[in-house]
Amino acid sequence: MRKKLAAGNWKMNGTSAALEELSALAALHPAPGVEVLICPPATLLSRAADCRGPIAIGAQECHPENSGAHTGDLSAAMLADAGASHVIVGHSERRTDHGETDALIQAKASAATASGLIAVICIGETLAERESGATNTVLATQLLGSVPDDATPTTTVIAYEPVWAIGTGVTPTLDQITETHGFIRATLASRFGTEAAEGFRLLYGGSVKPGNATDIFALPNVDGALVGGASLKAQDFSAIITALEAAT
Ligand code: PGA
C-alpha cells in the first residue's frame, strides 16, 4: 500500500514570515492521514524544522558531492543536518535554468540517498515534446537517466510534472494524467520489476489547486501531488491535503 504524499515546493519564495504559514498548516493537520512535505528555501530549513509539527521538511536541490570547493552549493549531508528528510532533484526549473542533465540529477539523487534523504525526482515533457508525440520517449529517457539503479520505493519518489503545466494554470486532461502515470509505472516495472514498481509513489505536479485536486487524486497511479504556488498559503495547501486524505 503506497502512502499518499502531499508535497509543497515553495521555490524561491519566503522569508521568516512565511514560517507562520507552516505553523498554521501544522495546526490544521495535527495528525495528517497522508504524508505532508514542505520544501522551503534553504535559508528557512532549520527554522522550518523547528516549527514543522508532523510535517516533513525537504530541500529543493542538493550538490552531488558531500563537501568541497563548490561555492554557494549545499550538500545532502548539510541539508539533512539542517533538518531536511527529503530533497527535490531534477525539477524542470533546475533542468532549464541550470542546464542540469539526467546524469547530474542521478548523481544528486544518489547523494541524497547516501545522506539518508528521500529523493523526489522530477520528470516531465515540454509542450513541444507532447505535441510532437514524444512524451513517452522523453519520460522514459529521463526515468532511465535520472533514477539511480539502486533506487527503491523507500528512497525515491517520482514526480511527473509536465513543464507546460507548471505555474500556468493549465493541466493535462485527466485521461492524459492517467495514461502518463500508467506509462511511468510500466517503465519502472520493466527496470525494477513489477513488485518494486508497485511500491514507488508517483506524484502529479503542475497547477494543482484546491479546485482540481479531488479529480486528479481519484486517478489510478496518482499517489499525491507536488504543488508549487498553492503550497504557499496554508489554507490552499490544507484543502489539497484534505482532498488527498479523502481519496485514500
Ligand atoms: P505549480 O508548480 O503548482 O505552481 O504549477 C508545481 C511545481 O513546480 O512543482
PDB file of C-alpha atoms and ligand atoms in Angstrom:
ATOM      1  CA  MET A   1       0.000   0.000   0.000  1.00  0.00           C
ATOM      2  CA  ARG A   2       1.547   3.277  -1.091  1.00  0.00           C
ATOM      3  CA  LYS A   3       1.243   6.066   1.472  1.00  0.00           C
ATOM      4  CA  LYS A   4      -0.107   9.188  -0.210  1.00  0.00           C
ATOM      5  CA  LEU A   5       2.140  12.250  -0.194  1.00  0.00           C
ATOM      6  CA  ALA A   6       1.223  15.928  -0.460  1.00  0.00           C
ATOM      7  CA  ALA A   7       4.437  17.821  -1.189  1.00  0.00           C
ATOM      8  CA  GLY A   8       4.759  21.598  -1.362  1.00  0.00           C
ATOM      9  CA  ASN A   9       7.600  23.330  -3.172  1.00  0.00           C
ATOM     10  CA  TRP A  10       7.946  26.944  -2.119  1.00  0.00           C
ATOM     11  CA  LYS A  11      10.631  27.587  -4.774  1.00  0.00           C
ATOM     12  CA  MET A  12      12.400  30.955  -4.267  1.00  0.00           C
ATOM     13  CA  ASN A  13       9.611  32.318  -2.087  1.00  0.00           C
ATOM     14  CA  GLY A  14       9.515  33.028   1.602  1.00  0.00           C
ATOM     15  CA  THR A  15      11.399  34.834   4.319  1.00  0.00           C
ATOM     16  CA  SER A  16      10.951  34.413   8.067  1.00  0.00           C
ATOM     17  CA  ALA A  17       7.293  35.495   7.950  1.00  0.00           C
ATOM     18  CA  ALA A  18       6.450  32.509   5.760  1.00  0.00           C
ATOM     19  CA  LEU A  19       7.093  30.203   8.695  1.00  0.00           C
ATOM     20  CA  GLU A  20       3.735  31.346  10.054  1.00  0.00           C
ATOM     21  CA  GLU A  21       2.108  29.549   7.110  1.00  0.00           C
ATOM     22  CA  LEU A  22       3.987  26.386   8.043  1.00  0.00           C
ATOM     23  CA  SER A  23       2.886  26.653  11.673  1.00  0.00           C
ATOM     24  CA  ALA A  24      -0.689  27.275  10.524  1.00  0.00           C
ATOM     25  CA  LEU A  25      -0.566  24.214   8.268  1.00  0.00           C
ATOM     26  CA  ALA A  26       0.785  22.073  11.106  1.00  0.00           C
ATOM     27  CA  ALA A  27      -2.091  23.279  13.292  1.00  0.00           C
ATOM     28  CA  LEU A  28      -4.665  22.452  10.607  1.00  0.00           C
ATOM     29  CA  HIS A  29      -3.309  18.902  10.207  1.00  0.00           C
ATOM     30  CA  PRO A  30      -2.173  17.790  13.653  1.00  0.00           C
ATOM     31  CA  ALA A  31      -2.136  14.134  12.559  1.00  0.00           C
ATOM     32  CA  PRO A  32      -2.487  14.021   8.799  1.00  0.00           C
ATOM     33  CA  GLY A  33      -3.751  10.766   7.294  1.00  0.00           C
ATOM     34  CA  VAL A  34      -1.280  11.259   4.477  1.00  0.00           C
ATOM     35  CA  GLU A  35       2.348  12.322   4.446  1.00  0.00           C
ATOM     36  CA  VAL A  36       2.817  16.060   4.126  1.00  0.00           C
ATOM     37  CA  LEU A  37       6.083  17.613   2.997  1.00  0.00           C
ATOM     38  CA  ILE A  38       7.047  21.263   2.656  1.00  0.00           C
ATOM     39  CA  CYS A  39      10.210  22.270   0.805  1.00  0.00           C
ATOM     40  CA  PRO A  40      11.023  25.860   1.776  1.00  0.00           C
ATOM     41  CA  PRO A  41      14.059  27.753   0.519  1.00  0.00           C
ATOM     42  CA  ALA A  42      17.280  26.505   2.136  1.00  0.00           C
ATOM     43  CA  THR A  43      17.562  29.664   4.228  1.00  0.00           C
ATOM     44  CA  LEU A  44      14.476  28.589   6.189  1.00  0.00           C
ATOM     45  CA  LEU A  45      15.229  24.882   6.544  1.00  0.00           C
ATOM     46  CA  SER A  46      16.463  24.754  10.100  1.00  0.00           C
ATOM     47  CA  ARG A  47      13.797  27.113  11.421  1.00  0.00           C
ATOM     48  CA  ALA A  48      11.131  25.237   9.480  1.00  0.00           C
ATOM     49  CA  ALA A  49      12.344  22.033  11.103  1.00  0.00           C
ATOM     50  CA  ASP A  50      11.692  23.647  14.488  1.00  0.00           C
ATOM     51  CA  CYS A  51       8.045  24.535  13.795  1.00  0.00           C
ATOM     52  CA  ARG A  52       7.015  21.761  11.415  1.00  0.00           C
ATOM     53  CA  GLY A  53       4.846  19.702  13.760  1.00  0.00           C
ATOM     54  CA  PRO A  54       4.005  16.448  11.917  1.00  0.00           C
ATOM     55  CA  ILE A  55       5.020  17.897   8.545  1.00  0.00           C
ATOM     56  CA  ALA A  56       8.234  16.701   6.915  1.00  0.00           C
ATOM     57  CA  ILE A  57      10.702  19.285   5.669  1.00  0.00           C
ATOM     58  CA  GLY A  58      12.624  18.971   2.440  1.00  0.00           C
ATOM     59  CA  ALA A  59      15.143  20.886   0.381  1.00  0.00           C
ATOM     60  CA  GLN A  60      14.698  21.848  -3.259  1.00  0.00           C
ATOM     61  CA  GLU A  61      18.102  20.849  -4.561  1.00  0.00           C
ATOM     62  CA  CYS A  62      21.468  19.403  -3.491  1.00  0.00           C
ATOM     63  CA  HIS A  63      25.009  19.053  -4.791  1.00  0.00           C
ATOM     64  CA  PRO A  64      26.147  15.545  -5.756  1.00  0.00           C
ATOM     65  CA  GLU A  65      29.267  15.737  -3.584  1.00  0.00           C
ATOM     66  CA  ASN A  66      29.447  15.656   0.169  1.00  0.00           C
ATOM     67  CA  SER A  67      31.737  18.625   0.709  1.00  0.00           C
ATOM     68  CA  GLY A  68      34.431  20.619  -1.032  1.00  0.00           C
ATOM     69  CA  ALA A  69      35.190  23.690  -3.115  1.00  0.00           C
ATOM     70  CA  HIS A  70      31.718  24.378  -4.524  1.00  0.00           C
ATOM     71  CA  THR A  71      30.902  27.959  -3.638  1.00  0.00           C
ATOM     72  CA  GLY A  72      27.246  28.526  -2.928  1.00  0.00           C
ATOM     73  CA  ASP A  73      26.224  24.882  -3.104  1.00  0.00           C
ATOM     74  CA  LEU A  74      24.803  22.722  -0.348  1.00  0.00           C
ATOM     75  CA  SER A  75      25.402  19.007   0.111  1.00  0.00           C
ATOM     76  CA  ALA A  76      22.749  16.473   1.006  1.00  0.00           C
ATOM     77  CA  ALA A  77      24.523  15.901   4.321  1.00  0.00           C
ATOM     78  CA  MET A  78      24.222  19.613   5.133  1.00  0.00           C
ATOM     79  CA  LEU A  79      20.526  19.596   4.273  1.00  0.00           C
ATOM     80  CA  ALA A  80      19.949  16.569   6.485  1.00  0.00           C
ATOM     81  CA  ASP A  81      21.877  18.308   9.254  1.00  0.00           C
ATOM     82  CA  ALA A  82      19.576  21.337   8.858  1.00  0.00           C
ATOM     83  CA  GLY A  83      16.517  19.153   9.410  1.00  0.00           C
ATOM     84  CA  ALA A  84      15.529  18.008   5.926  1.00  0.00           C
ATOM     85  CA  SER A  85      14.270  14.473   5.378  1.00  0.00           C
ATOM     86  CA  HIS A  86      13.621  14.864   1.639  1.00  0.00           C
ATOM     87  CA  VAL A  87      15.132  16.709  -1.300  1.00  0.00           C
ATOM     88  CA  ILE A  88      13.670  17.533  -4.706  1.00  0.00           C
ATOM     89  CA  VAL A  89      16.055  16.822  -7.578  1.00  0.00           C
ATOM     90  CA  GLY A  90      15.649  17.395 -11.283  1.00  0.00           C
ATOM     91  CA  HIS A  91      12.886  19.979 -11.105  1.00  0.00           C
ATOM     92  CA  SER A  92      12.312  21.337 -14.599  1.00  0.00           C
ATOM     93  CA  GLU A  93      13.263  24.832 -13.432  1.00  0.00           C
ATOM     94  CA  ARG A  94      16.693  23.488 -12.473  1.00  0.00           C
ATOM     95  CA  ARG A  95      16.948  21.439 -15.664  1.00  0.00           C
ATOM     96  CA  THR A  96      16.221  24.633 -17.639  1.00  0.00           C
ATOM     97  CA  ASP A  97      17.792  27.423 -15.559  1.00  0.00           C
ATOM     98  CA  HIS A  98      20.934  25.492 -14.618  1.00  0.00           C
ATOM     99  CA  GLY A  99      21.274  23.096 -17.525  1.00  0.00           C
ATOM    100  CA  GLU A 100      21.015  20.049 -15.281  1.00  0.00           C
ATOM    101  CA  THR A 101      21.374  16.754 -17.103  1.00  0.00           C
ATOM    102  CA  ASP A 102      19.872  13.385 -16.259  1.00  0.00           C
ATOM    103  CA  ALA A 103      23.327  12.116 -15.222  1.00  0.00           C
ATOM    104  CA  LEU A 104      23.788  15.012 -12.801  1.00  0.00           C
ATOM    105  CA  ILE A 105      20.317  14.525 -11.376  1.00  0.00           C
ATOM    106  CA  GLN A 106      21.010  10.825 -10.886  1.00  0.00           C
ATOM    107  CA  ALA A 107      24.216  11.692  -9.001  1.00  0.00           C
ATOM    108  CA  LYS A 108      22.272  14.126  -6.819  1.00  0.00           C
ATOM    109  CA  ALA A 109      19.637  11.501  -6.082  1.00  0.00           C
ATOM    110  CA  SER A 110      22.354   9.024  -5.097  1.00  0.00           C
ATOM    111  CA  ALA A 111      23.972  11.631  -2.837  1.00  0.00           C
ATOM    112  CA  ALA A 112      20.603  12.300  -1.247  1.00  0.00           C
ATOM    113  CA  THR A 113      20.067   8.621  -0.502  1.00  0.00           C
ATOM    114  CA  ALA A 114      23.592   8.247   0.857  1.00  0.00           C
ATOM    115  CA  SER A 115      22.795  11.015   3.355  1.00  0.00           C
ATOM    116  CA  GLY A 116      19.515   9.426   4.351  1.00  0.00           C
ATOM    117  CA  LEU A 117      17.283  11.829   2.421  1.00  0.00           C
ATOM    118  CA  ILE A 118      14.357  10.699   0.291  1.00  0.00           C
ATOM    119  CA  ALA A 119      14.872  11.924  -3.279  1.00  0.00           C
ATOM    120  CA  VAL A 120      11.834  13.376  -5.050  1.00  0.00           C
ATOM    121  CA  ILE A 121      12.943  13.021  -8.668  1.00  0.00           C
ATOM    122  CA  CYS A 122      11.070  15.186 -11.179  1.00  0.00           C
ATOM    123  CA  ILE A 123      10.478  14.329 -14.805  1.00  0.00           C
ATOM    124  CA  GLY A 124       8.284  15.953 -17.430  1.00  0.00           C
ATOM    125  CA  GLU A 125       7.937  16.841 -21.079  1.00  0.00           C
ATOM    126  CA  THR A 126       7.706  20.280 -22.686  1.00  0.00           C
ATOM    127  CA  LEU A 127       4.668  21.312 -24.689  1.00  0.00           C
ATOM    128  CA  ALA A 128       6.585  20.900 -27.945  1.00  0.00           C
ATOM    129  CA  GLU A 129       7.553  17.378 -26.935  1.00  0.00           C
ATOM    130  CA  ARG A 130       3.955  16.477 -26.092  1.00  0.00           C
ATOM    131  CA  GLU A 131       2.623  17.982 -29.303  1.00  0.00           C
ATOM    132  CA  SER A 132       5.151  16.083 -31.383  1.00  0.00           C
ATOM    133  CA  GLY A 133       4.167  12.790 -29.748  1.00  0.00           C
ATOM    134  CA  ALA A 134       7.492  12.409 -27.934  1.00  0.00           C
ATOM    135  CA  THR A 135       6.138  12.393 -24.365  1.00  0.00           C
ATOM    136  CA  ASN A 136       6.752   8.738 -23.584  1.00  0.00           C
ATOM    137  CA  THR A 137      10.198   8.728 -25.151  1.00  0.00           C
ATOM    138  CA  VAL A 138      11.209  11.813 -23.171  1.00  0.00           C
ATOM    139  CA  LEU A 139       9.862  10.423 -19.907  1.00  0.00           C
ATOM    140  CA  ALA A 140      11.475   7.020 -20.417  1.00  0.00           C
ATOM    141  CA  THR A 141      14.815   8.690 -21.096  1.00  0.00           C
ATOM    142  CA  GLN A 142      14.523  10.898 -18.033  1.00  0.00           C
ATOM    143  CA  LEU A 143      13.493   7.952 -15.854  1.00  0.00           C
ATOM    144  CA  LEU A 144      16.364   5.828 -17.075  1.00  0.00           C
ATOM    145  CA  GLY A 145      18.921   8.623 -16.759  1.00  0.00           C
ATOM    146  CA  SER A 146      17.801  10.342 -13.555  1.00  0.00           C
ATOM    147  CA  VAL A 147      16.741   7.475 -11.314  1.00  0.00           C
ATOM    148  CA  PRO A 148      19.653   5.571  -9.728  1.00  0.00           C
ATOM    149  CA  ASP A 149      19.951   1.834 -10.348  1.00  0.00           C
ATOM    150  CA  ASP A 150      19.596   1.120  -6.646  1.00  0.00           C
ATOM    151  CA  ALA A 151      16.505   3.301  -6.178  1.00  0.00           C
ATOM    152  CA  THR A 152      13.758   1.739  -4.086  1.00  0.00           C
ATOM    153  CA  PRO A 153      10.269   2.898  -3.096  1.00  0.00           C
ATOM    154  CA  THR A 154      11.731   3.764   0.307  1.00  0.00           C
ATOM    155  CA  THR A 155      14.467   6.025  -1.015  1.00  0.00           C
ATOM    156  CA  THR A 156      12.748   7.523  -4.027  1.00  0.00           C
ATOM    157  CA  VAL A 157       9.559   9.306  -5.066  1.00  0.00           C
ATOM    158  CA  ILE A 158       8.852  10.144  -8.711  1.00  0.00           C
ATOM    159  CA  ALA A 159       7.080  13.399  -9.608  1.00  0.00           C
ATOM    160  CA  TYR A 160       5.585  13.735 -13.074  1.00  0.00           C
ATOM    161  CA  GLU A 161       5.428  17.434 -13.888  1.00  0.00           C
ATOM    162  CA  PRO A 162       4.619  18.410 -17.462  1.00  0.00           C
ATOM    163  CA  VAL A 163       6.690  21.561 -17.972  1.00  0.00           C
ATOM    164  CA  TRP A 164       3.787  23.283 -19.703  1.00  0.00           C
ATOM    165  CA  ALA A 165       1.543  22.797 -16.665  1.00  0.00           C
ATOM    166  CA  ILE A 166       3.916  24.305 -14.097  1.00  0.00           C
ATOM    167  CA  GLY A 167       2.751  27.707 -12.921  1.00  0.00           C
ATOM    168  CA  THR A 168       0.483  28.142 -15.932  1.00  0.00           C
ATOM    169  CA  GLY A 169      -2.930  27.233 -14.543  1.00  0.00           C
ATOM    170  CA  VAL A 170      -3.189  24.675 -17.357  1.00  0.00           C
ATOM    171  CA  THR A 171      -3.306  20.981 -16.526  1.00  0.00           C
ATOM    172  CA  PRO A 172      -3.327  17.899 -18.726  1.00  0.00           C
ATOM    173  CA  THR A 173      -6.679  16.197 -19.140  1.00  0.00           C
ATOM    174  CA  LEU A 174      -7.488  13.511 -16.615  1.00  0.00           C
ATOM    175  CA  ASP A 175      -7.050  10.930 -19.375  1.00  0.00           C
ATOM    176  CA  GLN A 176      -3.593  12.278 -20.163  1.00  0.00           C
ATOM    177  CA  ILE A 177      -2.547  12.085 -16.497  1.00  0.00           C
ATOM    178  CA  THR A 178      -3.914   8.532 -16.232  1.00  0.00           C
ATOM    179  CA  GLU A 179      -2.149   7.429 -19.372  1.00  0.00           C
ATOM    180  CA  THR A 180       1.148   9.046 -18.428  1.00  0.00           C
ATOM    181  CA  HIS A 181       1.219   7.747 -14.854  1.00  0.00           C
ATOM    182  CA  GLY A 182       0.409   4.281 -16.172  1.00  0.00           C
ATOM    183  CA  PHE A 183       3.298   4.567 -18.589  1.00  0.00           C
ATOM    184  CA  ILE A 184       5.663   5.669 -15.805  1.00  0.00           C
ATOM    185  CA  ARG A 185       4.596   2.734 -13.618  1.00  0.00           C
ATOM    186  CA  ALA A 186       5.127   0.316 -16.516  1.00  0.00           C
ATOM    187  CA  THR A 187       8.539   1.813 -17.285  1.00  0.00           C
ATOM    188  CA  LEU A 188       9.587   1.405 -13.654  1.00  0.00           C
ATOM    189  CA  ALA A 189       8.344  -2.218 -13.783  1.00  0.00           C
ATOM    190  CA  SER A 190      10.500  -3.028 -16.774  1.00  0.00           C
ATOM    191  CA  ARG A 191      13.561  -1.751 -14.942  1.00  0.00           C
ATOM    192  CA  PHE A 192      12.955  -2.657 -11.293  1.00  0.00           C
ATOM    193  CA  GLY A 193      10.429  -5.495 -11.574  1.00  0.00           C
ATOM    194  CA  THR A 194       6.693  -5.366 -11.039  1.00  0.00           C
ATOM    195  CA  GLU A 195       6.752  -5.692  -7.272  1.00  0.00           C
ATOM    196  CA  ALA A 196       9.171  -2.822  -6.675  1.00  0.00           C
ATOM    197  CA  ALA A 197       7.465  -0.693  -9.308  1.00  0.00           C
ATOM    198  CA  GLU A 198       4.164  -1.075  -7.486  1.00  0.00           C
ATOM    199  CA  GLY A 199       5.766   0.453  -4.399  1.00  0.00           C
ATOM    200  CA  PHE A 200       7.055   3.676  -5.940  1.00  0.00           C
ATOM    201  CA  ARG A 201       4.937   6.718  -5.218  1.00  0.00           C
ATOM    202  CA  LEU A 202       4.102   8.749  -8.323  1.00  0.00           C
ATOM    203  CA  LEU A 203       3.177  12.378  -7.700  1.00  0.00           C
ATOM    204  CA  TYR A 204       1.483  14.590 -10.228  1.00  0.00           C
ATOM    205  CA  GLY A 205       2.683  18.223 -10.339  1.00  0.00           C
ATOM    206  CA  GLY A 206       1.686  21.278 -12.353  1.00  0.00           C
ATOM    207  CA  SER A 207      -1.064  23.739 -11.405  1.00  0.00           C
ATOM    208  CA  VAL A 208      -2.613  21.532  -8.725  1.00  0.00           C
ATOM    209  CA  LYS A 209      -5.152  23.673  -6.865  1.00  0.00           C
ATOM    210  CA  PRO A 210      -7.932  23.054  -4.342  1.00  0.00           C
ATOM    211  CA  GLY A 211     -10.379  23.129  -7.277  1.00  0.00           C
ATOM    212  CA  ASN A 212      -8.812  20.314  -9.326  1.00  0.00           C
ATOM    213  CA  ALA A 213      -7.147  18.200  -6.617  1.00  0.00           C
ATOM    214  CA  THR A 214     -10.087  15.871  -5.972  1.00  0.00           C
ATOM    215  CA  ASP A 215     -10.385  14.860  -9.626  1.00  0.00           C
ATOM    216  CA  ILE A 216      -6.639  14.331 -10.001  1.00  0.00           C
ATOM    217  CA  PHE A 217      -6.327  12.307  -6.788  1.00  0.00           C
ATOM    218  CA  ALA A 218      -9.107   9.960  -7.914  1.00  0.00           C
ATOM    219  CA  LEU A 219      -6.936   8.744 -10.814  1.00  0.00           C
ATOM    220  CA  PRO A 220      -5.108   5.419 -10.732  1.00  0.00           C
ATOM    221  CA  ASN A 221      -1.361   5.620 -10.103  1.00  0.00           C
ATOM    222  CA  VAL A 222      -1.598   9.141  -8.685  1.00  0.00           C
ATOM    223  CA  ASP A 223      -0.196   8.869  -5.170  1.00  0.00           C
ATOM    224  CA  GLY A 224      -0.221  12.550  -4.339  1.00  0.00           C
ATOM    225  CA  ALA A 225       0.984  15.842  -5.703  1.00  0.00           C
ATOM    226  CA  LEU A 226       3.956  18.160  -5.902  1.00  0.00           C
ATOM    227  CA  VAL A 227       2.470  21.619  -5.525  1.00  0.00           C
ATOM    228  CA  GLY A 228       4.124  24.973  -6.156  1.00  0.00           C
ATOM    229  CA  GLY A 229       2.001  28.117  -5.964  1.00  0.00           C
ATOM    230  CA  ALA A 230      -0.863  26.594  -3.984  1.00  0.00           C
ATOM    231  CA  SER A 231       1.522  25.384  -1.266  1.00  0.00           C
ATOM    232  CA  LEU A 232       2.451  28.920  -0.225  1.00  0.00           C
ATOM    233  CA  LYS A 233      -0.796  29.548   1.640  1.00  0.00           C
ATOM    234  CA  ALA A 234      -1.749  27.198   4.454  1.00  0.00           C
ATOM    235  CA  GLN A 235      -5.459  27.399   3.600  1.00  0.00           C
ATOM    236  CA  ASP A 236      -4.933  26.383  -0.027  1.00  0.00           C
ATOM    237  CA  PHE A 237      -2.496  23.598   0.719  1.00  0.00           C
ATOM    238  CA  SER A 238      -4.700  22.386   3.535  1.00  0.00           C
ATOM    239  CA  ALA A 239      -7.590  21.986   1.086  1.00  0.00           C
ATOM    240  CA  ILE A 240      -5.319  19.908  -1.166  1.00  0.00           C
ATOM    241  CA  ILE A 241      -4.235  17.734   1.781  1.00  0.00           C
ATOM    242  CA  THR A 242      -7.877  17.237   2.731  1.00  0.00           C
ATOM    243  CA  ALA A 243      -8.689  16.175  -0.849  1.00  0.00           C
ATOM    244  CA  LEU A 244      -5.827  13.679  -0.759  1.00  0.00           C
ATOM    245  CA  GLU A 245      -6.957  12.302   2.583  1.00  0.00           C
ATOM    246  CA  ALA A 246     -10.463  11.868   1.186  1.00  0.00           C
ATOM    247  CA  ALA A 247      -9.072   9.930  -1.783  1.00  0.00           C
ATOM    248  CA  THR A 248      -7.295   7.340   0.349  1.00  0.00           C
TER     249      THR A 248
HETATM  250  P1  PGA B   1       2.753  24.904  -9.641  1.00  0.00           P
HETATM  251  O1  PGA B   1       4.259  24.314  -9.541  1.00  0.00           O
HETATM  252  O2  PGA B   1       1.927  24.088  -8.680  1.00  0.00           O
HETATM  253  O3  PGA B   1       2.884  26.336  -9.201  1.00  0.00           O
HETATM  254  O4  PGA B   1       2.327  24.743 -11.032  1.00  0.00           O
HETATM  255  C1  PGA B   1       4.464  22.939  -9.472  1.00  0.00           C
HETATM  256  C2  PGA B   1       5.933  22.652  -9.345  1.00  0.00           C
HETATM  257  O5  PGA B   1       6.742  23.317  -9.993  1.00  0.00           O
HETATM  258  O6  PGA B   1       6.312  21.737  -8.591  1.00  0.00           O
END
